Amino acid sequence: MLATALLLAGALVLTGDAPAWRMHIAVVDHDTSVTLWSEPVEVGERIRLEHTHSVHGRPVVEVFSVSDGDGLALEEMRFDATGANLPSRPEQIGDVTTTFVNDGDQFRVVHHGRILGTVPLRVGGPMVDHTVTTADGVRVRFLDLAPRGTHVELRVQGMPGP
């Protein structure tokens, strides 16, 4: 049986009929593991997550990169006002210190590719709506994928193993 499977796999590779392996950025229902949305991505690609801060009602942008085998890495956060759960100065996280920039109109916190793996979120309402945008410009609103209150994860699927 194993020999037959290996021969079939080899034949597919030789004929070029094997499906191309791709990584995908995905929104997955945390409780059911059902993939609600996915889009092809490549290592190093930037993913933008926009939302409205639940306390301040102000826009926040988080930029992630697709890491090679580690899922998502946080590159930076951008916002126009500091407040609860938003940094107001550089922070020490593990052995890395973030870079905090105030350009007068916007705050920017550079996280230097801090590996997160996945990003857990709750699908919110009008004040906490999340939208993800890929490097190719594909945008998806989380409320179009799942009802308010659904626990989801933004993650990379199809990562190469160690």
GROMACS .gro file of N, CA and C in nm:
model
  486
    1MET      N    1   0.083  -0.119   0.000
    1MET     CA    2   0.000   0.000   0.000
    1MET      C    3   0.088   0.126   0.000
    2LEU      N    4   0.188   0.131   0.086
    2LEU     CA    5   0.278   0.246   0.091
    2LEU      C    6   0.354   0.262  -0.040
    3ALA      N    7   0.399   0.151  -0.098
    3ALA     CA    8   0.471   0.158  -0.225
    3ALA      C    9   0.382   0.215  -0.335
    4THR      N   10   0.254   0.176  -0.337
    4THR     CA   11   0.161   0.227  -0.436
    4THR      C   12   0.142   0.377  -0.420
    5ALA      N   13   0.127   0.421  -0.295
    5ALA     CA   14   0.109   0.564  -0.268
    5ALA      C   15   0.231   0.644  -0.313
    6LEU      N   16   0.350   0.590  -0.286
    6LEU     CA   17   0.473   0.658  -0.327
    6LEU      C   18   0.484   0.666  -0.479
    7LEU      N   19   0.447   0.557  -0.547
    7LEU     CA   20   0.451   0.558  -0.694
    7LEU      C   21   0.354   0.660  -0.752
    8LEU      N   22   0.233   0.667  -0.695
    8LEU     CA   23   0.134   0.764  -0.743
    8LEU      C   24   0.182   0.907  -0.719
    9ALA      N   25   0.238   0.933  -0.602
    9ALA     CA   26   0.290   1.067  -0.571
    9ALA      C   27   0.402   1.103  -0.667
   10GLY      N   28   0.491   1.008  -0.694
   10GLY     CA   29   0.601   1.032  -0.787
   10GLY      C   30   0.550   1.059  -0.927
   11ALA      N   31   0.447   0.987  -0.970
   11ALA     CA   32   0.391   1.007  -1.102
   11ALA      C   33   0.329   1.146  -1.114
   12LEU      N   34   0.261   1.192  -1.008
   12LEU     CA   35   0.203   1.325  -1.010
   12LEU      C   36   0.310   1.432  -1.023
   13VAL      N   37   0.420   1.416  -0.951
   13VAL     CA   38   0.528   1.514  -0.956
   13VAL      C   39   0.590   1.514  -1.095
   14LEU      N   40   0.612   1.397  -1.152
   14LEU     CA   41   0.674   1.390  -1.284
   14LEU      C   42   0.585   1.446  -1.394
   15THR      N   43   0.453   1.432  -1.380
   15THR     CA   44   0.363   1.481  -1.484
   15THR      C   45   0.324   1.626  -1.462
   16GLY      N   46   0.360   1.681  -1.347
   16GLY     CA   47   0.326   1.820  -1.318
   16GLY      C   48   0.182   1.839  -1.275
   17ASP      N   49   0.112   1.731  -1.240
   17ASP     CA   50  -0.027   1.743  -1.198
   17ASP      C   51  -0.043   1.759  -1.048
   18ALA      N   52   0.066   1.763  -0.975
   18ALA     CA   53   0.056   1.780  -0.830
   18ALA      C   54   0.015   1.923  -0.800
   19PRO      N   55  -0.071   1.944  -0.700
   19PRO     CA   56  -0.112   2.080  -0.666
   19PRO      C   57   0.007   2.158  -0.610
   20ALA      N   58   0.013   2.286  -0.643
   20ALA     CA   59   0.121   2.370  -0.592
   20ALA      C   60   0.100   2.394  -0.443
   21TRP      N   61   0.205   2.382  -0.364
   21TRP     CA   62   0.198   2.406  -0.221
   21TRP      C   63   0.203   2.556  -0.197
   22ARG      N   64   0.112   2.608  -0.119
   22ARG     CA   65   0.107   2.751  -0.089
   22ARG      C   66   0.073   2.772   0.057
   23MET      N   67   0.125   2.878   0.112
   23MET     CA   68   0.084   2.921   0.245
   23MET      C   69  -0.034   3.016   0.227
   24HIS      N   70  -0.119   3.023   0.329
   24HIS     CA   71  -0.236   3.110   0.325
   24HIS      C   72  -0.246   3.186   0.457
   25ILE      N   73  -0.288   3.312   0.448
   25ILE     CA   74  -0.330   3.384   0.567
   25ILE      C   75  -0.477   3.345   0.585
   26ALA      N   76  -0.517   3.318   0.707
   26ALA     CA   77  -0.653   3.267   0.727
   26ALA      C   78  -0.715   3.326   0.853
   27VAL      N   79  -0.846   3.337   0.850
   27VAL     CA   80  -0.925   3.364   0.969
   27VAL      C   81  -0.995   3.233   1.002
   28VAL      N   82  -0.966   3.181   1.121
   28VAL     CA   83  -1.015   3.050   1.162
   28VAL      C   84  -1.101   3.065   1.287
   29ASP      N   85  -1.217   2.999   1.288
   29ASP     CA   86  -1.301   2.996   1.407
   29ASP      C   87  -1.227   2.916   1.514
   30HIS      N   88  -1.196   2.980   1.625
   30HIS     CA   89  -1.116   2.916   1.730
   30HIS      C   90  -1.186   2.794   1.791
   31ASP      N   91  -1.316   2.800   1.805
   31ASP     CA   92  -1.389   2.692   1.872
   31ASP      C   93  -1.412   2.571   1.782
   32THR      N   94  -1.428   2.593   1.651
   32THR     CA   95  -1.460   2.481   1.561
   32THR      C   96  -1.345   2.443   1.469
   33SER      N   97  -1.241   2.527   1.463
   33SER     CA   98  -1.126   2.509   1.373
   33SER      C   99  -1.164   2.522   1.225
   34VAL      N  100  -1.282   2.574   1.196
   34VAL     CA  101  -1.326   2.594   1.058
   34VAL      C  102  -1.259   2.719   1.002
   35THR      N  103  -1.202   2.707   0.883
   35THR     CA  104  -1.142   2.821   0.816
   35THR      C  105  -1.254   2.903   0.754
   36LEU      N  106  -1.266   3.029   0.798
   36LEU     CA  107  -1.373   3.117   0.752
   36LEU      C  108  -1.333   3.193   0.626
   37TRP      N  109  -1.201   3.211   0.607
   37TRP     CA  110  -1.149   3.285   0.492
   37TRP      C  111  -1.000   3.257   0.483
   38SER      N  112  -0.948   3.250   0.362
   38SER     CA  113  -0.803   3.238   0.345
   38SER      C  114  -0.762   3.296   0.210
   39GLU      N  115  -0.636   3.336   0.204
   39GLU     CA  116  -0.581   3.397   0.083
   39GLU      C  117  -0.433   3.359   0.076
   40PRO      N  118  -0.381   3.326  -0.042
   40PRO     CA  119  -0.239   3.288  -0.052
   40PRO      C  120  -0.146   3.401  -0.008
   41VAL      N  121  -0.037   3.363   0.060
   41VAL     CA  122   0.067   3.457   0.103
   41VAL      C  123   0.203   3.391   0.087
   42GLU      N  124   0.306   3.472   0.098
   42GLU     CA  125   0.443   3.422   0.092
   42GLU      C  126   0.521   3.473   0.211
   43VAL      N  127   0.629   3.406   0.244
   43VAL     CA  128   0.716   3.447   0.354
   43VAL      C  129   0.759   3.591   0.331
   44GLY      N  130   0.751   3.672   0.436
   44GLY     CA  131   0.790   3.812   0.429
   44GLY      C  132   0.678   3.906   0.392
   45GLU      N  133   0.569   3.854   0.338
   45GLU     CA  134   0.456   3.938   0.296
   45GLU      C  135   0.397   4.008   0.418
   46ARG      N  136   0.353   4.132   0.397
   46ARG     CA  137   0.293   4.212   0.504
   46ARG      C  138   0.141   4.201   0.499
   47ILE      N  139   0.083   4.188   0.618
   47ILE     CA  140  -0.062   4.179   0.635
   47ILE      C  141  -0.103   4.295   0.726
   48ARG      N  142  -0.207   4.365   0.689
   48ARG     CA  143  -0.250   4.482   0.765
   48ARG      C  144  -0.383   4.450   0.833
   49LEU      N  145  -0.389   4.472   0.964
   49LEU     CA  146  -0.512   4.452   1.041
   49LEU      C  147  -0.556   4.588   1.094
   50GLU      N  148  -0.674   4.631   1.053
   50GLU     CA  149  -0.728   4.759   1.097
   50GLU      C  150  -0.847   4.734   1.187
   51HIS      N  151  -0.856   4.813   1.293
   51HIS     CA  152  -0.972   4.803   1.380
   51HIS      C  153  -0.992   4.935   1.453
   52THR      N  154  -1.105   4.949   1.515
   52THR     CA  155  -1.134   5.065   1.598
   52THR      C  156  -1.113   5.023   1.742
   53HIS      N  157  -1.034   5.100   1.816
   53HIS     CA  158  -1.003   5.067   1.955
   53HIS      C  159  -1.132   5.063   2.036
   54SER      N  160  -1.151   4.959   2.114
   54SER     CA  161  -1.277   4.937   2.185
   54SER      C  162  -1.304   5.041   2.294
   55VAL      N  163  -1.201   5.102   2.350
   55VAL     CA  164  -1.221   5.201   2.455
   55VAL      C  165  -1.225   5.342   2.398
   56HIS      N  166  -1.131   5.375   2.311
   56HIS     CA  167  -1.117   5.511   2.262
   56HIS      C  168  -1.199   5.542   2.137
   57GLY      N  169  -1.239   5.438   2.065
   57GLY     CA  170  -1.314   5.459   1.942
   57GLY      C  171  -1.228   5.521   1.832
   58ARG      N  172  -1.097   5.504   1.841
   58ARG     CA  173  -1.004   5.560   1.744
   58ARG      C  174  -0.944   5.448   1.660
   59PRO      N  175  -0.904   5.476   1.535
   59PRO     CA  176  -0.848   5.372   1.448
   59PRO      C  177  -0.709   5.325   1.493
   60VAL      N  178  -0.687   5.196   1.481
   60VAL     CA  179  -0.558   5.134   1.509
   60VAL      C  180  -0.524   5.045   1.389
   61VAL      N  181  -0.398   5.051   1.347
   61VAL     CA  182  -0.350   4.965   1.239
   61VAL      C  183  -0.235   4.883   1.294
   62GLU      N  184  -0.243   4.752   1.274
   62GLU     CA  185  -0.133   4.663   1.311
   62GLU      C  186  -0.082   4.598   1.183
   63VAL      N  187   0.050   4.595   1.168
   63VAL     CA  188   0.111   4.536   1.051
   63VAL      C  189   0.189   4.412   1.094
   64PHE      N  190   0.158   4.300   1.030
   64PHE     CA  191   0.222   4.172   1.058
   64PHE      C  192   0.298   4.128   0.935
   65SER      N  193   0.397   4.042   0.955
   65SER     CA  194   0.463   3.979   0.841
   65SER      C  195   0.448   3.829   0.856
   66VAL      N  196   0.453   3.761   0.741
   66VAL     CA  197   0.447   3.615   0.740
   66VAL      C  198   0.588   3.564   0.764
   67SER      N  199   0.602   3.490   0.873
   67SER     CA  200   0.733   3.439   0.913
   67SER      C  201   0.754   3.298   0.857
   68ASP      N  202   0.876   3.262   0.834
   68ASP     CA  203   0.910   3.131   0.779
   68ASP      C  204   0.899   3.025   0.889
   69GLY      N  205   0.785   2.958   0.896
   69GLY     CA  206   0.765   2.849   0.991
   69GLY      C  207   0.716   2.890   1.128
   70ASP      N  208   0.705   3.021   1.156
   70ASP     CA  209   0.662   3.065   1.288
   70ASP      C  210   0.528   3.137   1.288
   71GLY      N  211   0.461   3.142   1.176
   71GLY     CA  212   0.331   3.209   1.169
   71GLY      C  213   0.345   3.357   1.145
   72LEU      N  214   0.277   3.437   1.227
   72LEU     CA  215   0.278   3.581   1.209
   72LEU      C  216   0.374   3.649   1.306
   73ALA      N  217   0.438   3.754   1.257
   73ALA     CA  218   0.527   3.836   1.339
   73ALA      C  219   0.472   3.978   1.338
   74LEU      N  220   0.469   4.042   1.455
   74LEU     CA  221   0.422   4.180   1.464
   74LEU      C  222   0.534   4.273   1.424
   75GLU      N  223   0.509   4.355   1.323
   75GLU     CA  224   0.608   4.451   1.276
   75GLU      C  225   0.587   4.588   1.338
   76GLU      N  226   0.462   4.637   1.336
   76GLU     CA  227   0.436   4.769   1.393
   76GLU      C  228   0.289   4.791   1.420
   77MET      N  229   0.263   4.891   1.505
   77MET     CA  230   0.128   4.940   1.532
   77MET      C  231   0.127   5.089   1.503
   78ARG      N  232   0.012   5.138   1.453
   78ARG     CA  233  -0.004   5.281   1.428
   78ARG      C  234  -0.139   5.326   1.485
   79PHE      N  235  -0.137   5.443   1.549
   79PHE     CA  236  -0.259   5.499   1.605
   79PHE      C  237  -0.240   5.648   1.624
   80ASP      N  238  -0.351   5.721   1.640
   80ASP     CA  239  -0.341   5.867   1.648
   80ASP      C  240  -0.357   5.923   1.788
   81ALA      N  241  -0.382   5.838   1.889
   81ALA     CA  242  -0.395   5.884   2.027
   81ALA      C  243  -0.358   5.770   2.122
   82THR      N  244  -0.283   5.802   2.224
   82THR     CA  245  -0.248   5.699   2.323
   82THR      C  246  -0.363   5.684   2.421
   83GLY      N  247  -0.363   5.573   2.495
   83GLY     CA  248  -0.467   5.549   2.594
   83GLY      C  249  -0.459   5.406   2.644
   84ALA      N  250  -0.565   5.361   2.707
   84ALA     CA  251  -0.571   5.227   2.766
   84ALA      C  252  -0.533   5.121   2.664
   85ASN      N  253  -0.443   5.032   2.702
   85ASN     CA  254  -0.396   4.920   2.620
   85ASN      C  255  -0.320   4.963   2.494
   86LEU      N  256  -0.279   5.088   2.487
   86LEU     CA  257  -0.193   5.134   2.379
   86LEU      C  258  -0.065   5.190   2.441
   87PRO      N  259   0.049   5.156   2.385
   87PRO     CA  260   0.175   5.205   2.444
   87PRO      C  261   0.191   5.356   2.431
   88SER      N  262   0.263   5.414   2.526
   88SER     CA  263   0.291   5.558   2.523
   88SER      C  264   0.441   5.586   2.526
   89ARG      N  265   0.520   5.479   2.520
   89ARG     CA  266   0.666   5.489   2.519
   89ARG      C  267   0.722   5.354   2.476
   90PRO      N  268   0.853   5.345   2.452
   90PRO     CA  269   0.912   5.214   2.420
   90PRO      C  270   0.886   5.114   2.532
   91GLU      N  271   0.869   4.988   2.494
   91GLU     CA  272   0.844   4.881   2.591
   91GLU      C  273   0.945   4.770   2.573
   92GLN      N  274   0.983   4.708   2.682
   92GLN     CA  275   1.070   4.590   2.679
   92GLN      C  276   0.980   4.467   2.673
   93ILE      N  277   0.989   4.391   2.565
   93ILE     CA  278   0.910   4.268   2.550
   93ILE      C  279   1.010   4.157   2.524
   94GLY      N  280   1.028   4.071   2.623
   94GLY     CA  281   1.133   3.970   2.612
   94GLY      C  282   1.267   4.040   2.607
   95ASP      N  283   1.348   4.006   2.510
   95ASP     CA  284   1.479   4.068   2.498
   95ASP      C  285   1.483   4.179   2.393
   96VAL      N  286   1.365   4.225   2.347
   96VAL     CA  287   1.358   4.330   2.245
   96VAL      C  288   1.287   4.452   2.302
   97THR      N  289   1.340   4.569   2.273
   97THR     CA  290   1.276   4.695   2.309
   97THR      C  291   1.211   4.753   2.185
   98THR      N  292   1.082   4.786   2.196
   98THR     CA  293   1.013   4.845   2.083
   98THR      C  294   1.067   4.986   2.057
   99THR      N  295   1.046   5.033   1.937
   99THR     CA  296   1.081   5.170   1.901
   99THR      C  297   0.951   5.250   1.896
  100PHE      N  298   0.945   5.359   1.973
  100PHE     CA  299   0.824   5.441   1.980
  100PHE      C  300   0.850   5.572   1.907
  101VAL      N  301   0.767   5.601   1.808
  101VAL     CA  302   0.785   5.721   1.726
  101VAL      C  303   0.657   5.804   1.732
  102ASN      N  304   0.672   5.933   1.759
  102ASN     CA  305   0.560   6.027   1.755
  102ASN      C  306   0.593   6.130   1.649
  103ASP      N  307   0.524   6.126   1.536
  103ASP     CA  308   0.556   6.221   1.430
  103ASP      C  309   0.466   6.344   1.432
  104GLY      N  310   0.391   6.361   1.539
  104GLY     CA  311   0.302   6.475   1.553
  104GLY      C  312   0.158   6.445   1.518
  105ASP      N  313   0.136   6.365   1.413
  105ASP     CA  314   0.001   6.328   1.371
  105ASP      C  315  -0.033   6.184   1.407
  106GLN      N  316   0.069   6.104   1.428
  106GLN     CA  317   0.049   5.961   1.446
  106GLN      C  318   0.158   5.903   1.536
  107PHE      N  319   0.120   5.803   1.612
  107PHE     CA  320   0.217   5.727   1.691
  107PHE      C  321   0.245   5.598   1.616
  108ARG      N  322   0.368   5.556   1.619
  108ARG     CA  323   0.409   5.433   1.552
  108ARG      C  324   0.498   5.356   1.649
  109VAL      N  325   0.463   5.230   1.672
  109VAL     CA  326   0.541   5.144   1.760
  109VAL      C  327   0.596   5.030   1.675
  110VAL      N  328   0.728   5.027   1.661
  110VAL     CA  329   0.793   4.924   1.580
  110VAL      C  330   0.829   4.808   1.672
  111HIS      N  331   0.781   4.689   1.637
  111HIS     CA  332   0.801   4.570   1.719
  111HIS      C  333   0.914   4.481   1.667
  112HIS      N  334   0.975   4.518   1.556
  112HIS     CA  335   1.094   4.449   1.506
  112HIS      C  336   1.072   4.300   1.479
  113GLY      N  337   0.957   4.266   1.421
  113GLY     CA  338   0.931   4.127   1.382
  113GLY      C  339   0.912   4.032   1.499
  114ARG      N  340   0.844   4.079   1.604
  114ARG     CA  341   0.819   3.993   1.722
  114ARG      C  342   0.724   3.880   1.684
  115ILE      N  343   0.772   3.757   1.699
  115ILE     CA  344   0.693   3.638   1.662
  115ILE      C  345   0.574   3.623   1.756
  116LEU      N  346   0.455   3.616   1.697
  116LEU     CA  347   0.332   3.592   1.772
  116LEU      C  348   0.273   3.456   1.741
  117GLY      N  349   0.297   3.404   1.623
  117GLY     CA  350   0.235   3.278   1.581
  117GLY      C  351   0.098   3.306   1.524
  118THR      N  352  -0.002   3.317   1.612
  118THR     CA  353  -0.138   3.350   1.570
  118THR      C  354  -0.183   3.476   1.645
  119VAL      N  355  -0.290   3.536   1.596
  119VAL     CA  356  -0.347   3.655   1.660
  119VAL      C  357  -0.492   3.624   1.696
  120PRO      N  358  -0.520   3.599   1.824
  120PRO     CA  359  -0.657   3.571   1.866
  120PRO      C  360  -0.738   3.700   1.876
  121LEU      N  361  -0.863   3.695   1.831
  121LEU     CA  362  -0.951   3.812   1.830
  121LEU      C  363  -1.095   3.770   1.856
  122ARG      N  364  -1.175   3.866   1.901
  122ARG     CA  365  -1.320   3.847   1.906
  122ARG      C  366  -1.380   3.935   1.798
  123VAL      N  367  -1.466   3.877   1.718
  123VAL     CA  368  -1.534   3.954   1.615
  123VAL      C  369  -1.623   4.055   1.687
  124GLY      N  370  -1.606   4.183   1.655
  124GLY     CA  371  -1.676   4.288   1.727
  124GLY      C  372  -1.791   4.346   1.650
  125GLY      N  373  -1.833   4.460   1.699
  125GLY     CA  374  -1.942   4.532   1.637
  125GLY      C  375  -1.889   4.655   1.567
  126PRO      N  376  -1.973   4.754   1.546
  126PRO     CA  377  -1.932   4.874   1.473
  126PRO      C  378  -1.812   4.945   1.537
  127MET      N  379  -1.800   4.943   1.668
  127MET     CA  380  -1.688   5.010   1.734
  127MET      C  381  -1.559   4.929   1.732
  128VAL      N  382  -1.566   4.799   1.710
  128VAL     CA  383  -1.447   4.714   1.719
  128VAL      C  384  -1.432   4.629   1.593
  129ASP      N  385  -1.485   4.676   1.484
  129ASP     CA  386  -1.481   4.600   1.360
  129ASP      C  387  -1.336   4.581   1.314
  130HIS      N  388  -1.301   4.460   1.273
  130HIS     CA  389  -1.167   4.429   1.222
  130HIS      C  390  -1.173   4.406   1.072
  131THR      N  391  -1.071   4.457   1.003
  131THR     CA  392  -1.056   4.434   0.859
  131THR      C  393  -0.911   4.395   0.835
  132VAL      N  394  -0.891   4.288   0.759
  132VAL     CA  395  -0.755   4.247   0.724
  132VAL      C  396  -0.735   4.275   0.575
  133THR      N  397  -0.614   4.322   0.542
  133THR     CA  398  -0.578   4.352   0.403
  133THR      C  399  -0.446   4.284   0.371
  134THR      N  400  -0.442   4.211   0.261
  134THR     CA  401  -0.319   4.143   0.220
  134THR      C  402  -0.233   4.238   0.136
  135ALA      N  403  -0.111   4.196   0.109
  135ALA     CA  404  -0.020   4.275   0.027
  135ALA      C  405  -0.075   4.294  -0.114
  136ASP      N  406  -0.160   4.202  -0.160
  136ASP     CA  407  -0.222   4.212  -0.293
  136ASP      C  408  -0.345   4.302  -0.294
  137GLY      N  409  -0.379   4.360  -0.177
  137GLY     CA  410  -0.494   4.449  -0.170
  137GLY      C  411  -0.627   4.381  -0.144
  138VAL      N  412  -0.626   4.252  -0.117
  138VAL     CA  413  -0.750   4.180  -0.084
  138VAL      C  414  -0.789   4.220   0.058
  139ARG      N  415  -0.914   4.266   0.074
  139ARG     CA  416  -0.964   4.310   0.206
  139ARG      C  417  -1.083   4.224   0.247
  140VAL      N  418  -1.087   4.192   0.376
  140VAL     CA  419  -1.203   4.120   0.427
  140VAL      C  420  -1.237   4.173   0.567
  141ARG      N  421  -1.365   4.194   0.586
  141ARG     CA  422  -1.417   4.243   0.714
  141ARG      C  423  -1.462   4.122   0.795
  142PHE      N  424  -1.417   4.114   0.920
  142PHE     CA  425  -1.447   3.997   1.003
  142PHE      C  426  -1.597   3.978   1.025
  143LEU      N  427  -1.672   4.087   1.037
  143LEU     CA  428  -1.817   4.074   1.055
  143LEU      C  429  -1.886   4.016   0.933
  144ASP      N  430  -1.820   4.014   0.819
  144ASP     CA  431  -1.873   3.947   0.700
  144ASP      C  432  -1.845   3.797   0.704
  145LEU      N  433  -1.760   3.754   0.800
  145LEU     CA  434  -1.721   3.613   0.810
  145LEU      C  435  -1.791   3.539   0.923
  146ALA      N  436  -1.819   3.611   1.032
  146ALA     CA  437  -1.871   3.545   1.152
  146ALA      C  438  -1.954   3.644   1.233
  147PRO      N  439  -2.046   3.592   1.315
  147PRO     CA  440  -2.128   3.680   1.398
  147PRO      C  441  -2.045   3.748   1.508
  148ARG      N  442  -2.093   3.860   1.554
  148ARG     CA  443  -2.032   3.934   1.664
  148ARG      C  444  -2.010   3.840   1.783
  149GLY      N  445  -1.893   3.850   1.844
  149GLY     CA  446  -1.861   3.769   1.962
  149GLY      C  447  -1.788   3.640   1.930
  150THR      N  448  -1.780   3.601   1.804
  150THR     CA  449  -1.710   3.478   1.767
  150THR      C  450  -1.561   3.492   1.795
  151HIS      N  451  -1.503   3.393   1.859
  151HIS     CA  452  -1.359   3.391   1.888
  151HIS      C  453  -1.289   3.335   1.765
  152VAL      N  454  -1.204   3.416   1.701
  152VAL     CA  455  -1.133   3.374   1.580
  152VAL      C  456  -0.984   3.394   1.599
  153GLU      N  457  -0.907   3.337   1.509
  153GLU     CA  458  -0.763   3.357   1.505
  153GLU      C  459  -0.721   3.394   1.364
  154LEU      N  460  -0.635   3.493   1.355
  154LEU     CA  461  -0.568   3.525   1.230
  154LEU      C  462  -0.441   3.443   1.233
  155ARG      N  463  -0.421   3.360   1.131
  155ARG     CA  464  -0.306   3.269   1.134
  155ARG      C  465  -0.259   3.236   0.994
  156VAL      N  466  -0.139   3.178   0.988
  156VAL     CA  467  -0.084   3.129   0.863
  156VAL      C  468  -0.108   2.979   0.858
  157GLN      N  469  -0.165   2.932   0.747
  157GLN     CA  470  -0.186   2.789   0.727
  157GLN      C  471  -0.090   2.740   0.621
  158GLY      N  472  -0.053   2.611   0.629
  158GLY     CA  473   0.033   2.551   0.529
  158GLY      C  474   0.179   2.586   0.549
  159MET      N  475   0.219   2.614   0.673
  159MET     CA  476   0.357   2.647   0.700
  159MET      C  477   0.445   2.524   0.685
  160PRO      N  478   0.567   2.543   0.635
  160PRO     CA  479   0.659   2.430   0.626
  160PRO      C  480   0.698   2.384   0.766
  161GLY      N  481   0.717   2.256   0.783
  161GLY     CA  482   0.756   2.200   0.913
  161GLY      C  483   0.906   2.218   0.937
  162PRO      N  484   0.948   2.190   1.059
  162PRO     CA  485   1.090   2.204   1.093
  162PRO      C  486   1.177   2.104   1.020
   0.00000   0.00000   0.00000
